[in-house]
Coordinates of N, CA and C and ligand atoms in Angstrom, one line a residue:
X1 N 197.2 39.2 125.6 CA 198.1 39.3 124.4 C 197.6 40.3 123.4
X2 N 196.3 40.1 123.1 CA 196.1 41.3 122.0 C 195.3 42.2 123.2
X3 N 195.4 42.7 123.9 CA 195.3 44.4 124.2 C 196.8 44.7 124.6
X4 N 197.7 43.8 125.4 CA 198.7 44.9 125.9 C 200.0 44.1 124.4
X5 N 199.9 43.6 124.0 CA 201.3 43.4 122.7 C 200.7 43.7 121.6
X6 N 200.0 43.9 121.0 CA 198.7 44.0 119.7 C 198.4 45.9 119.4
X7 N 197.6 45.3 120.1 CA 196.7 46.7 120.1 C 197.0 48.0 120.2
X8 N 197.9 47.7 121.5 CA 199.0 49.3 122.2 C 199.9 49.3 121.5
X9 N 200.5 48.3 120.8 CA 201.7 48.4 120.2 C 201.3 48.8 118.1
X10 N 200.0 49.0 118.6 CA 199.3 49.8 117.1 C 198.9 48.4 115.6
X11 N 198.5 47.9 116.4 CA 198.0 46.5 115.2 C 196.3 46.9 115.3
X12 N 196.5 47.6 114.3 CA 194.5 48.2 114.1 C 193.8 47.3 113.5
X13 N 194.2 46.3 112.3 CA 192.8 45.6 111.8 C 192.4 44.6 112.3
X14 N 191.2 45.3 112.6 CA 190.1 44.1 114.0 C 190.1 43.0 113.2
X15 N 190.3 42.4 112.4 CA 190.4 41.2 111.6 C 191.7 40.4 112.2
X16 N 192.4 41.1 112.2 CA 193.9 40.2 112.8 C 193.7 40.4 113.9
X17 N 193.1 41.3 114.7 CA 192.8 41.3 116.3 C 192.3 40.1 116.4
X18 N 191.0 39.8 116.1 CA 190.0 39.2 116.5 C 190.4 37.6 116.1
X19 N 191.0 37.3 114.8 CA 191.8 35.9 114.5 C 192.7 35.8 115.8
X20 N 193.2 36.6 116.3 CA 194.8 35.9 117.2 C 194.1 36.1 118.6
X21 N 192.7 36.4 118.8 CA 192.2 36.3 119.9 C 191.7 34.6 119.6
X22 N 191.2 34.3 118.6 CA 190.3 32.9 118.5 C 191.4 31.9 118.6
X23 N 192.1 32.4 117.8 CA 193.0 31.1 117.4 C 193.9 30.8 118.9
X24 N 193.7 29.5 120.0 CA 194.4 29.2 120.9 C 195.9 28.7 120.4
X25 N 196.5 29.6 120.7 CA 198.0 30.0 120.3 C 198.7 28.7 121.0
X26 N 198.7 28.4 122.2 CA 199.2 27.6 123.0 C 199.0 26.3 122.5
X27 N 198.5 25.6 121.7 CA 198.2 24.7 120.9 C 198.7 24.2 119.6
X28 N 199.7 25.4 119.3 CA 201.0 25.6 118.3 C 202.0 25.6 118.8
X29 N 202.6 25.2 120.3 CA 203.8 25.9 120.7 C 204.2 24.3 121.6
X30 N 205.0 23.8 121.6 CA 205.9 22.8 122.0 C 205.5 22.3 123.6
X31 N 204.2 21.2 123.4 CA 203.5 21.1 124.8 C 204.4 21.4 126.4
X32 N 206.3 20.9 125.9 CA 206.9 21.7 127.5 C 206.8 22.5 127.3
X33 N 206.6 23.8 126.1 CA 207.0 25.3 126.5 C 205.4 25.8 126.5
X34 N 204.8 25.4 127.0 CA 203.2 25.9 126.8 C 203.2 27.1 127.7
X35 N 203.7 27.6 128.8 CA 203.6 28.8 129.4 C 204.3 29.8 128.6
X36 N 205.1 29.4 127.6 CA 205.4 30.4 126.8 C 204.5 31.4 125.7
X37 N 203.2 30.5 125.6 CA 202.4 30.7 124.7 C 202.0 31.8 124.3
X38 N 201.3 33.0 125.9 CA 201.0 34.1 124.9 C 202.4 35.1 125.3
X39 N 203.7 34.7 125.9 CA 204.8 35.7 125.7 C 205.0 36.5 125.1
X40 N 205.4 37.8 125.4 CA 206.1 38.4 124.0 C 207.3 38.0 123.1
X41 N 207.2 36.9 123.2 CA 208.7 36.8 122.3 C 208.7 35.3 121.3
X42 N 209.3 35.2 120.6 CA 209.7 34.2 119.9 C 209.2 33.0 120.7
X43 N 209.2 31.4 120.4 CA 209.4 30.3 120.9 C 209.8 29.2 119.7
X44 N 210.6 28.3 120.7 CA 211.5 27.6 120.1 C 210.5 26.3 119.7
X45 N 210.8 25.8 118.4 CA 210.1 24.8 117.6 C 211.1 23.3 117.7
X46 N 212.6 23.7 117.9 CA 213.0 21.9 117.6 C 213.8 22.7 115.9
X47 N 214.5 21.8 115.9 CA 215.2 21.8 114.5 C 215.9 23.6 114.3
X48 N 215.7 24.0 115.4 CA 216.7 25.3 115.1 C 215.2 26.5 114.8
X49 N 214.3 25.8 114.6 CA 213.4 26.7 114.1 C 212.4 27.7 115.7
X50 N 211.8 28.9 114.8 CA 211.1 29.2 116.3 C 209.5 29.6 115.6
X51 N 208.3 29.8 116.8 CA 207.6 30.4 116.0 C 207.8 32.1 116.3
X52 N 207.3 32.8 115.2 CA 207.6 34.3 116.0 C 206.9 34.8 116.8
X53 N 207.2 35.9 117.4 CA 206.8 36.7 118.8 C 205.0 37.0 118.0
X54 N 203.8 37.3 119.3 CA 202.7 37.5 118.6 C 202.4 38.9 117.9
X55 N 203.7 39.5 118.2 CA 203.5 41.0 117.3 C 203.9 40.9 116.1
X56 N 204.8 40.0 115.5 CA 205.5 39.9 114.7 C 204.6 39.5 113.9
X57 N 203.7 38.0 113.7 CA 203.1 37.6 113.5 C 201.3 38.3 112.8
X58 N 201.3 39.6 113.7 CA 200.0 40.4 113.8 C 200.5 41.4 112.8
X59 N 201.8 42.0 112.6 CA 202.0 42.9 112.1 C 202.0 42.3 110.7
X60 N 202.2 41.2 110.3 CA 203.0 40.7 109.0 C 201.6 40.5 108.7
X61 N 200.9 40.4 109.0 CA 199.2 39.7 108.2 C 198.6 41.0 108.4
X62 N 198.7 42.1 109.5 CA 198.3 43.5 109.0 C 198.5 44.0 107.8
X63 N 199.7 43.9 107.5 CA 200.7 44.6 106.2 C 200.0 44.1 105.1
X64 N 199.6 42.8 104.9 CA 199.2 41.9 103.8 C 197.3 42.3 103.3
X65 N 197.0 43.1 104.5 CA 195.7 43.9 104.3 C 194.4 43.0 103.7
X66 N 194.3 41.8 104.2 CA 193.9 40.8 103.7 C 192.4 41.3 104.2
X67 N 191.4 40.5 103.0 CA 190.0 40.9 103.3 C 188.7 39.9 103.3
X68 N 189.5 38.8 102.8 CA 188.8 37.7 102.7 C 188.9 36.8 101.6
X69 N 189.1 37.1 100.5 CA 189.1 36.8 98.9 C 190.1 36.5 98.7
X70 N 191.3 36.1 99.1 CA 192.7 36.0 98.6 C 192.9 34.7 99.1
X71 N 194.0 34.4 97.6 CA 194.8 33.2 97.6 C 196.3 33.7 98.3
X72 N 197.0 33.1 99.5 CA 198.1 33.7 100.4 C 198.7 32.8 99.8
X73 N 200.2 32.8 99.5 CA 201.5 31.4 99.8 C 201.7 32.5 101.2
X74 N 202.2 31.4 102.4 CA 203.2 31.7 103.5 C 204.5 30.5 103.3
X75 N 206.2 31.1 103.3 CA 206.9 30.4 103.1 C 207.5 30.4 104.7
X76 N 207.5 29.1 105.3 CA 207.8 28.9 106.3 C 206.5 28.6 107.1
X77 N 206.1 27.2 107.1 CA 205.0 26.9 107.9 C 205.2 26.6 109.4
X78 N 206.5 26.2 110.0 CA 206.9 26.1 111.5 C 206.0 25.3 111.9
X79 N 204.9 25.9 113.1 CA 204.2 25.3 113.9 C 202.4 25.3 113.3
X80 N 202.8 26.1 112.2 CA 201.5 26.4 111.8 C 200.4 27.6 111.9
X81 N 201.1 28.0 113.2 CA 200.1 29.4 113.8 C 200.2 30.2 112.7
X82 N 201.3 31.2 112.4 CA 201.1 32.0 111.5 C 199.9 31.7 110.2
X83 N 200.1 30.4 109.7 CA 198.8 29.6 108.7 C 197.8 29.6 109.3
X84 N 197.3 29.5 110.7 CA 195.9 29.4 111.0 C 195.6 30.8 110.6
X85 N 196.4 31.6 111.1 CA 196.1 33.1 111.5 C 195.6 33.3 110.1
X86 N 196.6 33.4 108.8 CA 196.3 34.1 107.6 C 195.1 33.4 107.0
X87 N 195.0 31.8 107.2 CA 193.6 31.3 107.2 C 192.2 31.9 107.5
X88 N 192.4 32.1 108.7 CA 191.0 32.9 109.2 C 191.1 34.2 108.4
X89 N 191.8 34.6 107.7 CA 191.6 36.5 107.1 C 191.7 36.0 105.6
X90 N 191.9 35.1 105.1 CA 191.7 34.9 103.6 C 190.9 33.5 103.0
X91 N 191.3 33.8 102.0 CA 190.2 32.4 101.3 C 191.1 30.8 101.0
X92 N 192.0 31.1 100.7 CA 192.8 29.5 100.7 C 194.2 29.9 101.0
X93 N 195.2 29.4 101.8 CA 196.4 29.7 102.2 C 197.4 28.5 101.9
X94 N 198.2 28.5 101.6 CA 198.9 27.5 101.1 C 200.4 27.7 101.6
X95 N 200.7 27.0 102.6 CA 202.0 27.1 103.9 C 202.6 26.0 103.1
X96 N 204.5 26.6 102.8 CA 205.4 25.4 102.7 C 206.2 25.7 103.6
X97 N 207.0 24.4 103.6 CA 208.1 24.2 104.9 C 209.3 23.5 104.3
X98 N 210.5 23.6 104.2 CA 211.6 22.7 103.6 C 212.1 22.1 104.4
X99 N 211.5 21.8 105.5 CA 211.9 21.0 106.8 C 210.8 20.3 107.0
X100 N 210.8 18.6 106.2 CA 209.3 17.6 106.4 C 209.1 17.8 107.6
X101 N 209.5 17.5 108.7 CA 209.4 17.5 109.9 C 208.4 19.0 110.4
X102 N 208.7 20.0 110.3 CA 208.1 21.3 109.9 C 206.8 21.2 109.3
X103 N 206.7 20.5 108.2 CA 205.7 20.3 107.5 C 204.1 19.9 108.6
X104 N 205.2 18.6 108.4 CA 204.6 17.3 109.3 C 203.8 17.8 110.5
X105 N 204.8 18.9 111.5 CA 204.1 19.8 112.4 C 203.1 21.2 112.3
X106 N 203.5 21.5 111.1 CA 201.9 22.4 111.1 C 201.2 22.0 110.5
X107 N 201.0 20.8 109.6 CA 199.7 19.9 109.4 C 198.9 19.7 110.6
X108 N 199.5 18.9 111.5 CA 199.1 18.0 112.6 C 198.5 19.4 113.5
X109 N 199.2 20.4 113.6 CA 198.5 21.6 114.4 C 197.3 21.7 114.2
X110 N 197.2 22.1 112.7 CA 196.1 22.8 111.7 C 194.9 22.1 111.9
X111 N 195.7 20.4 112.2 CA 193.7 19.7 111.7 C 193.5 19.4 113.3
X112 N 194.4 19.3 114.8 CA 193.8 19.0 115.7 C 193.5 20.6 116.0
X113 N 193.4 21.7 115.7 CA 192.7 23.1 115.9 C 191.7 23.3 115.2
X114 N 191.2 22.5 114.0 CA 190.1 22.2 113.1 C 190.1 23.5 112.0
X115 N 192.2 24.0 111.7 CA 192.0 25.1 111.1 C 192.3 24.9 109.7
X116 N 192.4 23.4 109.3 CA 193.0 22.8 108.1 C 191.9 22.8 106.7
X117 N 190.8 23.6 107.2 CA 189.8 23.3 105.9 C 190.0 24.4 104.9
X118 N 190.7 25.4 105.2 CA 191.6 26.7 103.6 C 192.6 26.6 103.8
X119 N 193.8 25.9 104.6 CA 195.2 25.7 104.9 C 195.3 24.1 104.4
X120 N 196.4 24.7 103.5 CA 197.0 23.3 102.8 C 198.8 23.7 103.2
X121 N 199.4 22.5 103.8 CA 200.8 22.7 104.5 C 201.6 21.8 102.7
X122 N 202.2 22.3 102.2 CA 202.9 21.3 101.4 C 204.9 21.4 102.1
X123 N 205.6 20.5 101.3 CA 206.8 20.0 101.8 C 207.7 21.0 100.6
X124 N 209.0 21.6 100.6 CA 209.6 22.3 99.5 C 210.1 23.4 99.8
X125 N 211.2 23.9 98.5 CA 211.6 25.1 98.7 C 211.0 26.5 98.1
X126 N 210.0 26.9 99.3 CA 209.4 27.5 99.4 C 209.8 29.1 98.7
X127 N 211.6 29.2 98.6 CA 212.1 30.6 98.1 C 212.2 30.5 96.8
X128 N 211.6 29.3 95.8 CA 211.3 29.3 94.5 C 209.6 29.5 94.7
X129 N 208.8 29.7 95.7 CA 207.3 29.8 95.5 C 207.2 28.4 95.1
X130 N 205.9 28.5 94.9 CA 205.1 27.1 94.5 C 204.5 27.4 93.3
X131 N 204.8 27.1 91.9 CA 204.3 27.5 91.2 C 203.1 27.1 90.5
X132 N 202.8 25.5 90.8 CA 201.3 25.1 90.7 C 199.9 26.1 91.3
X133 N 200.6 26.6 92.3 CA 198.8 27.5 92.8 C 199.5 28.7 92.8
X134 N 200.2 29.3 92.0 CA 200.7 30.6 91.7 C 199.3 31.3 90.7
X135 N 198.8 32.4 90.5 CA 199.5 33.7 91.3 C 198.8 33.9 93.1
X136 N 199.4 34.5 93.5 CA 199.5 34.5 94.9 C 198.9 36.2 94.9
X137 N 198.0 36.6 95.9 CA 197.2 38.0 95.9 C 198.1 38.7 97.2
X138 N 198.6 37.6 98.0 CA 199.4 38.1 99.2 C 200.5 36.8 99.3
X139 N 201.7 37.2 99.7 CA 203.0 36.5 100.2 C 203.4 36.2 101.4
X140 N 203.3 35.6 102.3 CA 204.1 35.9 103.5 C 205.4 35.0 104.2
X141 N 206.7 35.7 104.3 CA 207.5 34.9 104.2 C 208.3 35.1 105.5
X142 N 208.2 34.0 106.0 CA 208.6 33.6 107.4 C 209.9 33.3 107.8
X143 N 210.8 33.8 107.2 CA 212.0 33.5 107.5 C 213.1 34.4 106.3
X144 N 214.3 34.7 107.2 CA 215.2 36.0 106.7 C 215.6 35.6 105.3
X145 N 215.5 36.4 104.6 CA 215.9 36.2 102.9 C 217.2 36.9 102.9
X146 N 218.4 37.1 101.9 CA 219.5 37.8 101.4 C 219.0 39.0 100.5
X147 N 218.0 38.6 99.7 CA 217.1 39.2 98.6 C 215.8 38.8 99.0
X148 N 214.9 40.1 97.6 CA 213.4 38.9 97.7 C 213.5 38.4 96.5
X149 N 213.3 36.8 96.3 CA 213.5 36.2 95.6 C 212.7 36.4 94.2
X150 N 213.4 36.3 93.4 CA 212.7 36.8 92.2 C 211.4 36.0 91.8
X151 N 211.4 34.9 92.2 CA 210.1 33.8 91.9 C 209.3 34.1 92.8
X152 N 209.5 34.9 93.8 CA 208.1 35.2 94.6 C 207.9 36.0 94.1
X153 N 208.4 37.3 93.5 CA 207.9 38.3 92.9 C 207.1 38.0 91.9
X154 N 207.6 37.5 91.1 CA 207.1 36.7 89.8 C 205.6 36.1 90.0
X155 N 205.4 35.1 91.0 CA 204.0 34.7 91.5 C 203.2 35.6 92.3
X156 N 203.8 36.5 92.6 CA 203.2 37.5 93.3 C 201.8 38.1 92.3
X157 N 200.4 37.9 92.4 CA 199.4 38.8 91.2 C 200.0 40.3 91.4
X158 N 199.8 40.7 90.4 CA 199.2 42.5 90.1 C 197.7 42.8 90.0
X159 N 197.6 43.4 91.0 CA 197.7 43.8 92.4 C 198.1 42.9 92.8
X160 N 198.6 43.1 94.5 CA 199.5 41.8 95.2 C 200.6 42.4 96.4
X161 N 200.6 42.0 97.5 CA 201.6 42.5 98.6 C 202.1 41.3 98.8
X162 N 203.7 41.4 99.3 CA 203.9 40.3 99.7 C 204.8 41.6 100.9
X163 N 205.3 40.4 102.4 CA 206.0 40.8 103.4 C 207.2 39.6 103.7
X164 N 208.3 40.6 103.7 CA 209.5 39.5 103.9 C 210.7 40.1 104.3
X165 N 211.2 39.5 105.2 CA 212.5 40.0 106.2 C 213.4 39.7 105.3
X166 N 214.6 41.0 105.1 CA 215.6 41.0 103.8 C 216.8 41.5 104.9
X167 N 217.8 40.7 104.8 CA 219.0 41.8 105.2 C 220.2 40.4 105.3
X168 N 221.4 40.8 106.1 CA 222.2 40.0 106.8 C 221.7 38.5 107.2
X169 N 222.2 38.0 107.7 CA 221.4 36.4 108.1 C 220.8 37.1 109.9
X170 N 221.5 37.8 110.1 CA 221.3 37.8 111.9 C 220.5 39.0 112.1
X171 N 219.7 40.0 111.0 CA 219.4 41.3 111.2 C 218.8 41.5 109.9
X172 N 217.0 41.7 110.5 CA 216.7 41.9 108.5 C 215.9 43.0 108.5
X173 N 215.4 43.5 107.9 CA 214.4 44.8 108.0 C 213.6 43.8 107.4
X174 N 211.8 44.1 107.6 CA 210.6 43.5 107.4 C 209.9 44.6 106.1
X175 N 210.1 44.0 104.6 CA 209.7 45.1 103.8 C 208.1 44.4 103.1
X176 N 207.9 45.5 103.0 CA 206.8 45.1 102.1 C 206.5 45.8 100.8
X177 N 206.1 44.9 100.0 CA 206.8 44.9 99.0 C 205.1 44.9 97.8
X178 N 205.0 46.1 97.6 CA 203.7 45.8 96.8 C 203.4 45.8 95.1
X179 N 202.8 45.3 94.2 CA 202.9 45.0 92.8 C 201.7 45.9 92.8
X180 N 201.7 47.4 91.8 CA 200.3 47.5 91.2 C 200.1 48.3 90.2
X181 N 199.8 47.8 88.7 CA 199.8 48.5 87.5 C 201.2 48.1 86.9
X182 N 201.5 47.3 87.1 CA 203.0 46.5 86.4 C 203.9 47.8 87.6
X183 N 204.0 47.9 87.9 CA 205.1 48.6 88.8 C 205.1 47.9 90.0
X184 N 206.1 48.0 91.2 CA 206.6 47.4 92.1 C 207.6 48.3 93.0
X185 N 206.9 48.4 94.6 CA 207.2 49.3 95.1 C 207.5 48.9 96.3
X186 N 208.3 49.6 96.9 CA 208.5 48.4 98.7 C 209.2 50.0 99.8
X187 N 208.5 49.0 100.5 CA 209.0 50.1 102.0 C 209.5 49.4 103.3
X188 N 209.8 49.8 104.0 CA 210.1 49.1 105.2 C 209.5 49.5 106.4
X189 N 209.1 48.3 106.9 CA 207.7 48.1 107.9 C 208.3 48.3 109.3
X190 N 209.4 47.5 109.4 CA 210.3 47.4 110.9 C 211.3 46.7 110.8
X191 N 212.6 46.9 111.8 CA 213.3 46.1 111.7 C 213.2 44.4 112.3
X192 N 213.5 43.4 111.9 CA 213.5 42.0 113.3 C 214.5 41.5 112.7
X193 N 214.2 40.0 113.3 CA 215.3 39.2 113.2 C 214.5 37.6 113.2
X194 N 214.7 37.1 111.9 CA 214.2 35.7 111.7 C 215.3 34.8 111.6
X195 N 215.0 33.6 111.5 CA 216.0 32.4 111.4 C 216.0 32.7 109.7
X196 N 216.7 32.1 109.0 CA 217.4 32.2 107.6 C 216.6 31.2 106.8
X197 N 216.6 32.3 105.8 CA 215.4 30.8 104.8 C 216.5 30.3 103.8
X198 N 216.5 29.0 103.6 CA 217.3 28.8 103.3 C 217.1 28.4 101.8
X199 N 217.6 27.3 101.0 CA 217.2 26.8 99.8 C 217.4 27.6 98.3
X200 N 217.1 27.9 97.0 CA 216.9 27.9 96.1 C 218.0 29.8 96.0
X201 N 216.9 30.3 96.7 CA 216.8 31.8 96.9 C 217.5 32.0 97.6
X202 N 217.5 31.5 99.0 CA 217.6 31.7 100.1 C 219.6 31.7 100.5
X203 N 219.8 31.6 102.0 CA 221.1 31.3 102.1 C 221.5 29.7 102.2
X204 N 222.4 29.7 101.2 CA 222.9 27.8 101.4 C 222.9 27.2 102.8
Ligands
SAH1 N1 205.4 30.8 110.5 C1 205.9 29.9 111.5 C2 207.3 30.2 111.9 C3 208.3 29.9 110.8 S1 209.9 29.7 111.3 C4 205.0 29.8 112.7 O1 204.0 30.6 112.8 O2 205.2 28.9 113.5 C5 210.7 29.6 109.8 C6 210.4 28.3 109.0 O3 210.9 28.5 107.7 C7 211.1 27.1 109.5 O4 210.1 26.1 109.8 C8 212.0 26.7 108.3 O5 212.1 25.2 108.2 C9 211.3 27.3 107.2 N2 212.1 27.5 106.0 C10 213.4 28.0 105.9 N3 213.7 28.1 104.6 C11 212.6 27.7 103.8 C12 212.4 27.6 102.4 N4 213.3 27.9 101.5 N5 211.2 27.1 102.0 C13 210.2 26.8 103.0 N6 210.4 26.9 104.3 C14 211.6 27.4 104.7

């Protein structure tokens, strides 16, 4: 998985290489779908939800240029993987889910992978941020927005990147979106396609 979907496909920081080589991926993914594990594509979670493909996942914590010292929010905790991942490349990561059940599942991931000691899973609507362990050095938002919601911006520090799929419900471009010197600047990373975040911000 990370030399022929990673590497060739241009995911350079040996930090996210080397996390999604450790982290046993198959261990986050729905014990019948386990041959799905290092696929290239999506897999399905239950509840409509999926985890994303391992490029998706490598590219979004590339972007976030993480170095070790950062407090992350990821909105959309799913199965958890993406949280282990940003775990291993920063200092405390704090994953919400507005699906208890969601919740409930990347906890249970996190501590039987032994990746729950900088990963805290909380329950909520994650497109208002969390504002108790705000400001946030990096964002990562797991699921398609309409907008980026202005409370993640808001919690976002200066300096500060955050990464979030913006468009249509069925088609979003992946922007990233960076704060520095009171200004706020964004570009687009790639196009994909996430399930819909829903809640506060998000689509009803
Ligand atoms: N990062 C996950 C995949 C996330 S799938 C992984 O690696 O497995 C998208 C998740 O976003 C779903 O679990 C869904 O319940 C959640 N979600 C949708 N809207 C949300 C919101 N407003 N706040 C928090 N989580 C949300």
């Amino acid at each position: 998985m990370v030399d022929t979907q990673l590497r060739r496909r241009g995911i350079r920081d040996e930090r996210v290489l080397r996390a999604m080589g450790e982290i046993p991926r198959e261990e986050f993914v729905p014990a019948e779908l386990r041959v799905m594990s290092y696929r290239d594509d999506p897999v399905p979670l239950g509840h409509g939800q999926t985890i994303s493909q391992p490029y998706m996942t490598a590219l979004m914590a590339q972007e976030l240029e993480l170095t070790g010292a950062e407090t992350v929010l990821e909105v959309g905790a799913g199965s958890g993987y993406a949280a282990a991942v940003l775990g291993a490349l920063a200092r405390v990561v704090i994953s919400i889910d507005i699906v208890p059940a969601m919740a409930q599942l990347a906890r249970e991931n996190l501590r039987r992978t032994a990746r729950d000691a900088n990963v805290t899973v909380l329950e909520g609507d994650g497109s208002l941020g969390c504002a108790g362990w705000a400001p946030f050095d990096a964002i990562s938002v797991a699921a398609g927005a309409p907008d980026v919601p202005a409370a993640l911006l808001d919690q976002l520090r200066d300096p500060g990147r955050m990464v979030i799929p913006v468009g249509p419900r069925e088609d979003q471009e992946l922007r990233v979106v960076r704060k520095a010197g009171g200004r706020v600047e964004s570009r687009i990373s790639t196009l994909c396609r996430f399930v819909p975040l829903r809640g506060g911000e998000g689509w009803s």
